Amino acid sequence: MKILIVEDERKLAEVERDYLVAADYEVTILGNGAEVAPWLADNSVDLMVLDLMLPGKDGISICKTVRQTSNLPIIMTTARIEEVDRLLGLDLGADDYLCKPFSPRELVSRVRAVLRRSDPQMAADRGDTLIINPETFGVRFQAQQISLTSVEFRLLEELMKRPGVIFTRDRLMTAIYPDRRIVSDRTIDSHIKKLRKKLEVLSADREFVWSVYGAGYKYE
Ligand code: CA
């Protein structure tokens, strides 16, 4: 698996690289944000570790640009813990956030976790994911099966596109009601509540859709 580290603190980037290489990843380092788009156009990569403050182009702009065309897993790193809340609020679609200083071991374990959950085939092979059928709005988990309403189904389908990523209510609303009908946050909450209730039938000890206090919802 190939990892791109975008980090302008050279020493830090090299430590990250050494640990990731030791964990059997192939690593490329870029120190300037403006280099990322041209590099991605010519190279394939499985995950990007993206610093927020960069010369050339900042991490937020890079993340937004990448998200327009790809689901490439992204772990954003930032020097300030308060930044993480702000980044979540911006709804960038990054897969995880790490606050500096973090241990390189922590980075390796986050990289592994993000890669594991972003690979639906791997989860399907383990029998460890929901199988959804867009033609019937049916959902299957191992031997159990349920049917959803179209709204519940679309909510679940949207969340499952990016496992582990927190979706704000706004983002879900835009995805579910593209005609921008006036719906309140509570509409989303009430559909999610019904969805979670139905999903309980599939497994007694597994939660699939999680509520993240003050932020939104995620599928895991
Ligand atoms: Ca930086």
PDB file of C-alpha atoms and ligand atoms in Angstrom:
ATOM      1  CA  MET A   1       0.000   0.000   0.000  1.00  0.00           C
ATOM      2  CA  LYS A   2       1.200   3.487  -0.870  1.00  0.00           C
ATOM      3  CA  ILE A   3       0.976   6.491   1.409  1.00  0.00           C
ATOM      4  CA  LEU A   4       1.500  10.141   0.546  1.00  0.00           C
ATOM      5  CA  ILE A   5       2.670  12.380   3.402  1.00  0.00           C
ATOM      6  CA  VAL A   6       2.098  16.079   2.835  1.00  0.00           C
ATOM      7  CA  GLU A   7       4.067  17.810   5.578  1.00  0.00           C
ATOM      8  CA  ASP A   8       6.374  20.827   5.528  1.00  0.00           C
ATOM      9  CA  GLU A   9       8.211  19.988   8.761  1.00  0.00           C
ATOM     10  CA  ARG A  10      10.848  17.823   7.154  1.00  0.00           C
ATOM     11  CA  LYS A  11      12.018  16.126  10.374  1.00  0.00           C
ATOM     12  CA  LEU A  12       8.464  15.155  11.343  1.00  0.00           C
ATOM     13  CA  ALA A  13       7.722  13.916   7.835  1.00  0.00           C
ATOM     14  CA  GLU A  14      10.818  11.711   7.946  1.00  0.00           C
ATOM     15  CA  VAL A  15       9.889  10.183  11.298  1.00  0.00           C
ATOM     16  CA  GLU A  16       6.382   9.460   9.990  1.00  0.00           C
ATOM     17  CA  ARG A  17       7.882   7.937   6.871  1.00  0.00           C
ATOM     18  CA  ASP A  18      10.303   5.711   8.821  1.00  0.00           C
ATOM     19  CA  TYR A  19       7.516   4.250  10.969  1.00  0.00           C
ATOM     20  CA  LEU A  20       5.204   3.707   8.010  1.00  0.00           C
ATOM     21  CA  VAL A  21       7.986   2.082   5.988  1.00  0.00           C
ATOM     22  CA  ALA A  22       8.724  -0.182   8.957  1.00  0.00           C
ATOM     23  CA  ALA A  23       5.026  -1.136   8.867  1.00  0.00           C
ATOM     24  CA  ASP A  24       5.470  -2.128   5.196  1.00  0.00           C
ATOM     25  CA  TYR A  25       3.958   0.897   3.506  1.00  0.00           C
ATOM     26  CA  GLU A  26       5.549   2.659   0.538  1.00  0.00           C
ATOM     27  CA  VAL A  27       5.864   6.353   1.335  1.00  0.00           C
ATOM     28  CA  THR A  28       6.292   9.573  -0.635  1.00  0.00           C
ATOM     29  CA  ILE A  29       6.785  12.955   1.080  1.00  0.00           C
ATOM     30  CA  LEU A  30       5.717  16.290  -0.383  1.00  0.00           C
ATOM     31  CA  GLY A  31       6.585  19.462   1.520  1.00  0.00           C
ATOM     32  CA  ASN A  32       4.603  21.996  -0.490  1.00  0.00           C
ATOM     33  CA  GLY A  33       0.812  21.992  -0.865  1.00  0.00           C
ATOM     34  CA  ALA A  34       0.987  23.169  -4.459  1.00  0.00           C
ATOM     35  CA  GLU A  35       2.798  19.957  -5.427  1.00  0.00           C
ATOM     36  CA  VAL A  36      -0.059  17.681  -4.353  1.00  0.00           C
ATOM     37  CA  ALA A  37      -2.524  17.987  -7.261  1.00  0.00           C
ATOM     38  CA  PRO A  38       0.126  17.499  -9.989  1.00  0.00           C
ATOM     39  CA  TRP A  39       1.642  14.582  -8.052  1.00  0.00           C
ATOM     40  CA  LEU A  40      -1.765  12.884  -7.615  1.00  0.00           C
ATOM     41  CA  ALA A  41      -2.443  13.317 -11.333  1.00  0.00           C
ATOM     42  CA  ASP A  42       0.588  11.163 -12.142  1.00  0.00           C
ATOM     43  CA  ASN A  43       0.705   8.733  -9.218  1.00  0.00           C
ATOM     44  CA  SER A  44      -1.657   6.359  -7.492  1.00  0.00           C
ATOM     45  CA  VAL A  45      -1.818   6.246  -3.729  1.00  0.00           C
ATOM     46  CA  ASP A  46      -3.950   4.439  -1.119  1.00  0.00           C
ATOM     47  CA  LEU A  47      -3.999   7.062   1.630  1.00  0.00           C
ATOM     48  CA  MET A  48      -2.841  10.630   2.238  1.00  0.00           C
ATOM     49  CA  VAL A  49      -1.570  12.066   5.543  1.00  0.00           C
ATOM     50  CA  LEU A  50      -2.263  15.763   5.104  1.00  0.00           C
ATOM     51  CA  ASP A  51      -0.968  18.610   7.246  1.00  0.00           C
ATOM     52  CA  LEU A  52      -3.251  21.613   7.674  1.00  0.00           C
ATOM     53  CA  MET A  53      -0.755  24.492   7.469  1.00  0.00           C
ATOM     54  CA  LEU A  54       1.400  24.191   4.379  1.00  0.00           C
ATOM     55  CA  PRO A  55       3.263  26.492   2.040  1.00  0.00           C
ATOM     56  CA  GLY A  56       1.823  26.693  -1.482  1.00  0.00           C
ATOM     57  CA  LYS A  57      -1.675  25.428  -0.768  1.00  0.00           C
ATOM     58  CA  ASP A  58      -3.249  24.696   2.622  1.00  0.00           C
ATOM     59  CA  GLY A  59      -4.614  21.338   3.750  1.00  0.00           C
ATOM     60  CA  ILE A  60      -8.259  22.444   3.686  1.00  0.00           C
ATOM     61  CA  SER A  61      -8.116  23.481   0.019  1.00  0.00           C
ATOM     62  CA  ILE A  62      -6.261  20.301  -0.877  1.00  0.00           C
ATOM     63  CA  CYS A  63      -8.803  18.139   0.930  1.00  0.00           C
ATOM     64  CA  LYS A  64     -11.714  19.905  -0.788  1.00  0.00           C
ATOM     65  CA  THR A  65     -10.126  19.550  -4.221  1.00  0.00           C
ATOM     66  CA  VAL A  66      -9.376  15.856  -3.758  1.00  0.00           C
ATOM     67  CA  ARG A  67     -12.905  15.168  -2.464  1.00  0.00           C
ATOM     68  CA  GLN A  68     -14.466  16.626  -5.627  1.00  0.00           C
ATOM     69  CA  THR A  69     -13.205  13.669  -7.592  1.00  0.00           C
ATOM     70  CA  SER A  70     -12.123  10.911  -5.241  1.00  0.00           C
ATOM     71  CA  ASN A  71     -12.713   8.960  -2.054  1.00  0.00           C
ATOM     72  CA  LEU A  72      -8.979   8.698  -1.327  1.00  0.00           C
ATOM     73  CA  PRO A  73      -8.672   8.122   2.438  1.00  0.00           C
ATOM     74  CA  ILE A  74      -7.280  11.254   4.111  1.00  0.00           C
ATOM     75  CA  ILE A  75      -5.909  11.691   7.636  1.00  0.00           C
ATOM     76  CA  MET A  76      -5.509  15.373   8.471  1.00  0.00           C
ATOM     77  CA  THR A  77      -2.919  16.495  10.983  1.00  0.00           C
ATOM     78  CA  THR A  78      -3.056  19.779  12.828  1.00  0.00           C
ATOM     79  CA  ALA A  79      -1.034  21.551  15.464  1.00  0.00           C
ATOM     80  CA  ARG A  80      -4.001  22.708  17.537  1.00  0.00           C
ATOM     81  CA  ILE A  81      -6.701  20.629  19.190  1.00  0.00           C
ATOM     82  CA  GLU A  82      -9.302  23.413  18.723  1.00  0.00           C
ATOM     83  CA  GLU A  83      -8.660  23.111  14.997  1.00  0.00           C
ATOM     84  CA  VAL A  84     -10.161  19.622  14.955  1.00  0.00           C
ATOM     85  CA  ASP A  85     -13.639  20.895  15.891  1.00  0.00           C
ATOM     86  CA  ARG A  86     -13.428  23.577  13.256  1.00  0.00           C
ATOM     87  CA  LEU A  87     -12.329  21.060  10.631  1.00  0.00           C
ATOM     88  CA  LEU A  88     -15.204  18.732  11.542  1.00  0.00           C
ATOM     89  CA  GLY A  89     -17.589  21.658  11.187  1.00  0.00           C
ATOM     90  CA  LEU A  90     -16.252  22.410   7.717  1.00  0.00           C
ATOM     91  CA  ASP A  91     -17.400  18.994   6.605  1.00  0.00           C
ATOM     92  CA  LEU A  92     -14.281  18.323   4.549  1.00  0.00           C
ATOM     93  CA  GLY A  93     -14.814  14.605   4.390  1.00  0.00           C
ATOM     94  CA  ALA A  94     -11.431  13.681   5.856  1.00  0.00           C
ATOM     95  CA  ASP A  95     -11.399  10.176   7.329  1.00  0.00           C
ATOM     96  CA  ASP A  96      -9.609  10.989  10.549  1.00  0.00           C
ATOM     97  CA  TYR A  97      -7.866  13.834  12.361  1.00  0.00           C
ATOM     98  CA  LEU A  98      -4.672  13.739  14.396  1.00  0.00           C
ATOM     99  CA  CYS A  99      -3.501  16.509  16.663  1.00  0.00           C
ATOM    100  CA  LYS A 100       0.231  17.225  16.973  1.00  0.00           C
ATOM    101  CA  PRO A 101       2.242  16.128  18.758  1.00  0.00           C
ATOM    102  CA  PHE A 102       1.186  12.540  18.090  1.00  0.00           C
ATOM    103  CA  SER A 103       3.347   9.484  18.399  1.00  0.00           C
ATOM    104  CA  PRO A 104       4.387   7.878  15.112  1.00  0.00           C
ATOM    105  CA  ARG A 105       2.936   4.617  16.431  1.00  0.00           C
ATOM    106  CA  GLU A 106      -0.435   6.330  16.812  1.00  0.00           C
ATOM    107  CA  LEU A 107      -0.176   7.460  13.190  1.00  0.00           C
ATOM    108  CA  VAL A 108       0.537   3.917  12.005  1.00  0.00           C
ATOM    109  CA  SER A 109      -2.441   2.520  13.901  1.00  0.00           C
ATOM    110  CA  ARG A 110      -4.757   5.241  12.546  1.00  0.00           C
ATOM    111  CA  VAL A 111      -3.511   4.565   9.016  1.00  0.00           C
ATOM    112  CA  ARG A 112      -4.245   0.858   9.442  1.00  0.00           C
ATOM    113  CA  ALA A 113      -7.718   1.543  10.868  1.00  0.00           C
ATOM    114  CA  VAL A 114      -8.663   3.966   8.082  1.00  0.00           C
ATOM    115  CA  LEU A 115      -7.441   1.611   5.365  1.00  0.00           C
ATOM    116  CA  ARG A 116      -9.281  -1.301   6.952  1.00  0.00           C
ATOM    117  CA  ARG A 117     -12.640   0.420   7.128  1.00  0.00           C
ATOM    118  CA  SER A 118     -12.339   2.160   3.757  1.00  0.00           C
ATOM    119  CA  ASP A 119     -12.107  -1.174   1.986  1.00  0.00           C
ATOM    120  CA  PRO A 120     -15.694  -2.469   1.632  1.00  0.00           C
ATOM    121  CA  GLN A 121     -14.541  -5.638  -0.138  1.00  0.00           C
ATOM    122  CA  MET A 122     -12.414  -6.592   2.860  1.00  0.00           C
ATOM    123  CA  ALA A 123     -15.357  -6.034   5.220  1.00  0.00           C
ATOM    124  CA  ALA A 124     -17.673  -8.023   2.926  1.00  0.00           C
ATOM    125  CA  ASP A 125     -15.173 -10.903   2.856  1.00  0.00           C
ATOM    126  CA  ARG A 126     -15.198 -10.975   6.661  1.00  0.00           C
ATOM    127  CA  GLY A 127     -19.031 -11.030   6.602  1.00  0.00           C
ATOM    128  CA  ASP A 128     -18.667  -7.923   8.706  1.00  0.00           C
ATOM    129  CA  THR A 129     -20.668  -5.347   6.817  1.00  0.00           C
ATOM    130  CA  LEU A 130     -24.237  -4.634   5.802  1.00  0.00           C
ATOM    131  CA  ILE A 131     -25.149  -5.727   2.297  1.00  0.00           C
ATOM    132  CA  ILE A 132     -27.599  -3.265   0.785  1.00  0.00           C
ATOM    133  CA  ASN A 133     -29.889  -3.715  -2.189  1.00  0.00           C
ATOM    134  CA  PRO A 134     -30.917  -0.417  -3.865  1.00  0.00           C
ATOM    135  CA  GLU A 135     -33.631  -2.159  -5.889  1.00  0.00           C
ATOM    136  CA  THR A 136     -35.586  -3.432  -2.897  1.00  0.00           C
ATOM    137  CA  PHE A 137     -34.311  -1.088  -0.124  1.00  0.00           C
ATOM    138  CA  GLY A 138     -33.366  -4.345   1.593  1.00  0.00           C
ATOM    139  CA  VAL A 139     -30.501  -4.660   4.062  1.00  0.00           C
ATOM    140  CA  ARG A 140     -28.832  -7.898   4.997  1.00  0.00           C
ATOM    141  CA  PHE A 141     -26.348  -8.709   7.753  1.00  0.00           C
ATOM    142  CA  GLN A 142     -25.160 -12.298   7.871  1.00  0.00           C
ATOM    143  CA  ALA A 143     -28.413 -14.352   8.010  1.00  0.00           C
ATOM    144  CA  GLN A 144     -30.780 -11.490   8.955  1.00  0.00           C
ATOM    145  CA  GLN A 145     -32.676  -9.259   6.574  1.00  0.00           C
ATOM    146  CA  ILE A 146     -34.852  -6.143   6.831  1.00  0.00           C
ATOM    147  CA  SER A 147     -36.545  -3.628   4.525  1.00  0.00           C
ATOM    148  CA  LEU A 148     -36.257   0.141   4.828  1.00  0.00           C
ATOM    149  CA  THR A 149     -38.250   3.089   3.544  1.00  0.00           C
ATOM    150  CA  SER A 150     -36.635   4.988   0.687  1.00  0.00           C
ATOM    151  CA  VAL A 151     -35.484   7.825   2.950  1.00  0.00           C
ATOM    152  CA  GLU A 152     -33.998   5.451   5.528  1.00  0.00           C
ATOM    153  CA  PHE A 153     -32.296   3.544   2.748  1.00  0.00           C
ATOM    154  CA  ARG A 154     -30.772   6.642   1.193  1.00  0.00           C
ATOM    155  CA  LEU A 155     -29.503   7.823   4.580  1.00  0.00           C
ATOM    156  CA  LEU A 156     -27.848   4.480   5.222  1.00  0.00           C
ATOM    157  CA  GLU A 157     -26.437   4.309   1.700  1.00  0.00           C
ATOM    158  CA  GLU A 158     -24.966   7.809   2.087  1.00  0.00           C
ATOM    159  CA  LEU A 159     -23.341   7.002   5.459  1.00  0.00           C
ATOM    160  CA  MET A 160     -21.952   3.731   4.103  1.00  0.00           C
ATOM    161  CA  LYS A 161     -20.147   5.528   1.281  1.00  0.00           C
ATOM    162  CA  ARG A 162     -17.597   6.697   3.819  1.00  0.00           C
ATOM    163  CA  PRO A 163     -17.408   4.369   6.827  1.00  0.00           C
ATOM    164  CA  GLY A 164     -16.109   6.017   9.976  1.00  0.00           C
ATOM    165  CA  VAL A 165     -16.594   9.528   8.618  1.00  0.00           C
ATOM    166  CA  ILE A 166     -18.940  11.797  10.553  1.00  0.00           C
ATOM    167  CA  PHE A 167     -21.702  13.283   8.409  1.00  0.00           C
ATOM    168  CA  THR A 168     -23.256  16.504   9.654  1.00  0.00           C
ATOM    169  CA  ARG A 169     -27.043  16.788   9.448  1.00  0.00           C
ATOM    170  CA  ASP A 170     -26.570  19.434   6.750  1.00  0.00           C
ATOM    171  CA  ARG A 171     -24.561  17.101   4.619  1.00  0.00           C
ATOM    172  CA  LEU A 172     -27.111  14.315   5.010  1.00  0.00           C
ATOM    173  CA  MET A 173     -29.954  16.671   4.235  1.00  0.00           C
ATOM    174  CA  THR A 174     -28.308  17.831   1.021  1.00  0.00           C
ATOM    175  CA  ALA A 175     -27.711  14.223   0.022  1.00  0.00           C
ATOM    176  CA  ILE A 176     -31.244  13.066   0.799  1.00  0.00           C
ATOM    177  CA  TYR A 177     -33.195  16.092  -0.363  1.00  0.00           C
ATOM    178  CA  PRO A 178     -31.286  17.412  -3.388  1.00  0.00           C
ATOM    179  CA  ASP A 179     -34.297  19.531  -4.342  1.00  0.00           C
ATOM    180  CA  ARG A 180     -33.575  21.408  -1.104  1.00  0.00           C
ATOM    181  CA  ARG A 181     -37.064  21.000   0.254  1.00  0.00           C
ATOM    182  CA  ILE A 182     -37.317  22.733   3.589  1.00  0.00           C
ATOM    183  CA  VAL A 183     -36.603  20.091   6.178  1.00  0.00           C
ATOM    184  CA  SER A 184     -35.421  20.628   9.701  1.00  0.00           C
ATOM    185  CA  ASP A 185     -32.523  18.935  11.470  1.00  0.00           C
ATOM    186  CA  ARG A 186     -35.137  17.056  13.421  1.00  0.00           C
ATOM    187  CA  THR A 187     -36.411  15.372  10.261  1.00  0.00           C
ATOM    188  CA  ILE A 188     -32.987  13.774   9.792  1.00  0.00           C
ATOM    189  CA  ASP A 189     -32.822  12.842  13.476  1.00  0.00           C
ATOM    190  CA  SER A 190     -36.203  11.171  13.375  1.00  0.00           C
ATOM    191  CA  HIS A 191     -35.406   9.167  10.215  1.00  0.00           C
ATOM    192  CA  ILE A 192     -32.079   8.094  11.703  1.00  0.00           C
ATOM    193  CA  LYS A 193     -33.820   7.049  14.891  1.00  0.00           C
ATOM    194  CA  LYS A 194     -36.197   4.812  12.934  1.00  0.00           C
ATOM    195  CA  LEU A 195     -33.310   3.502  10.845  1.00  0.00           C
ATOM    196  CA  ARG A 196     -31.289   2.554  13.926  1.00  0.00           C
ATOM    197  CA  LYS A 197     -34.318   0.884  15.470  1.00  0.00           C
ATOM    198  CA  LYS A 198     -34.719  -1.287  12.354  1.00  0.00           C
ATOM    199  CA  LEU A 199     -31.004  -2.088  12.220  1.00  0.00           C
ATOM    200  CA  GLU A 200     -31.165  -3.430  15.791  1.00  0.00           C
ATOM    201  CA  VAL A 201     -33.050  -6.408  14.384  1.00  0.00           C
ATOM    202  CA  LEU A 202     -30.007  -7.397  12.325  1.00  0.00           C
ATOM    203  CA  SER A 203     -27.631  -7.864  15.208  1.00  0.00           C
ATOM    204  CA  ALA A 204     -28.092  -7.865  18.951  1.00  0.00           C
ATOM    205  CA  ASP A 205     -24.578  -6.714  19.772  1.00  0.00           C
ATOM    206  CA  ARG A 206     -23.584  -4.545  16.830  1.00  0.00           C
ATOM    207  CA  GLU A 207     -24.247  -0.860  16.223  1.00  0.00           C
ATOM    208  CA  PHE A 208     -24.001   0.167  12.587  1.00  0.00           C
ATOM    209  CA  VAL A 209     -25.102   3.791  12.676  1.00  0.00           C
ATOM    210  CA  TRP A 210     -23.605   5.901  15.446  1.00  0.00           C
ATOM    211  CA  SER A 211     -24.690   9.236  16.729  1.00  0.00           C
ATOM    212  CA  VAL A 212     -21.746  11.549  17.439  1.00  0.00           C
ATOM    213  CA  TYR A 213     -22.734  14.129  20.010  1.00  0.00           C
ATOM    214  CA  GLY A 214     -22.810  17.651  18.633  1.00  0.00           C
ATOM    215  CA  ALA A 215     -21.497  16.578  15.243  1.00  0.00           C
ATOM    216  CA  GLY A 216     -23.747  14.187  13.367  1.00  0.00           C
ATOM    217  CA  TYR A 217     -23.817  10.544  12.407  1.00  0.00           C
ATOM    218  CA  LYS A 218     -21.471   7.893  11.095  1.00  0.00           C
ATOM    219  CA  TYR A 219     -21.545   4.332   9.840  1.00  0.00           C
ATOM    220  CA  GLU A 220     -19.007   1.938  11.353  1.00  0.00           C
TER     221      GLU A 220
HETATM  222 CA    CA B   1       2.735  22.597   8.692  1.00  0.00          CA
END
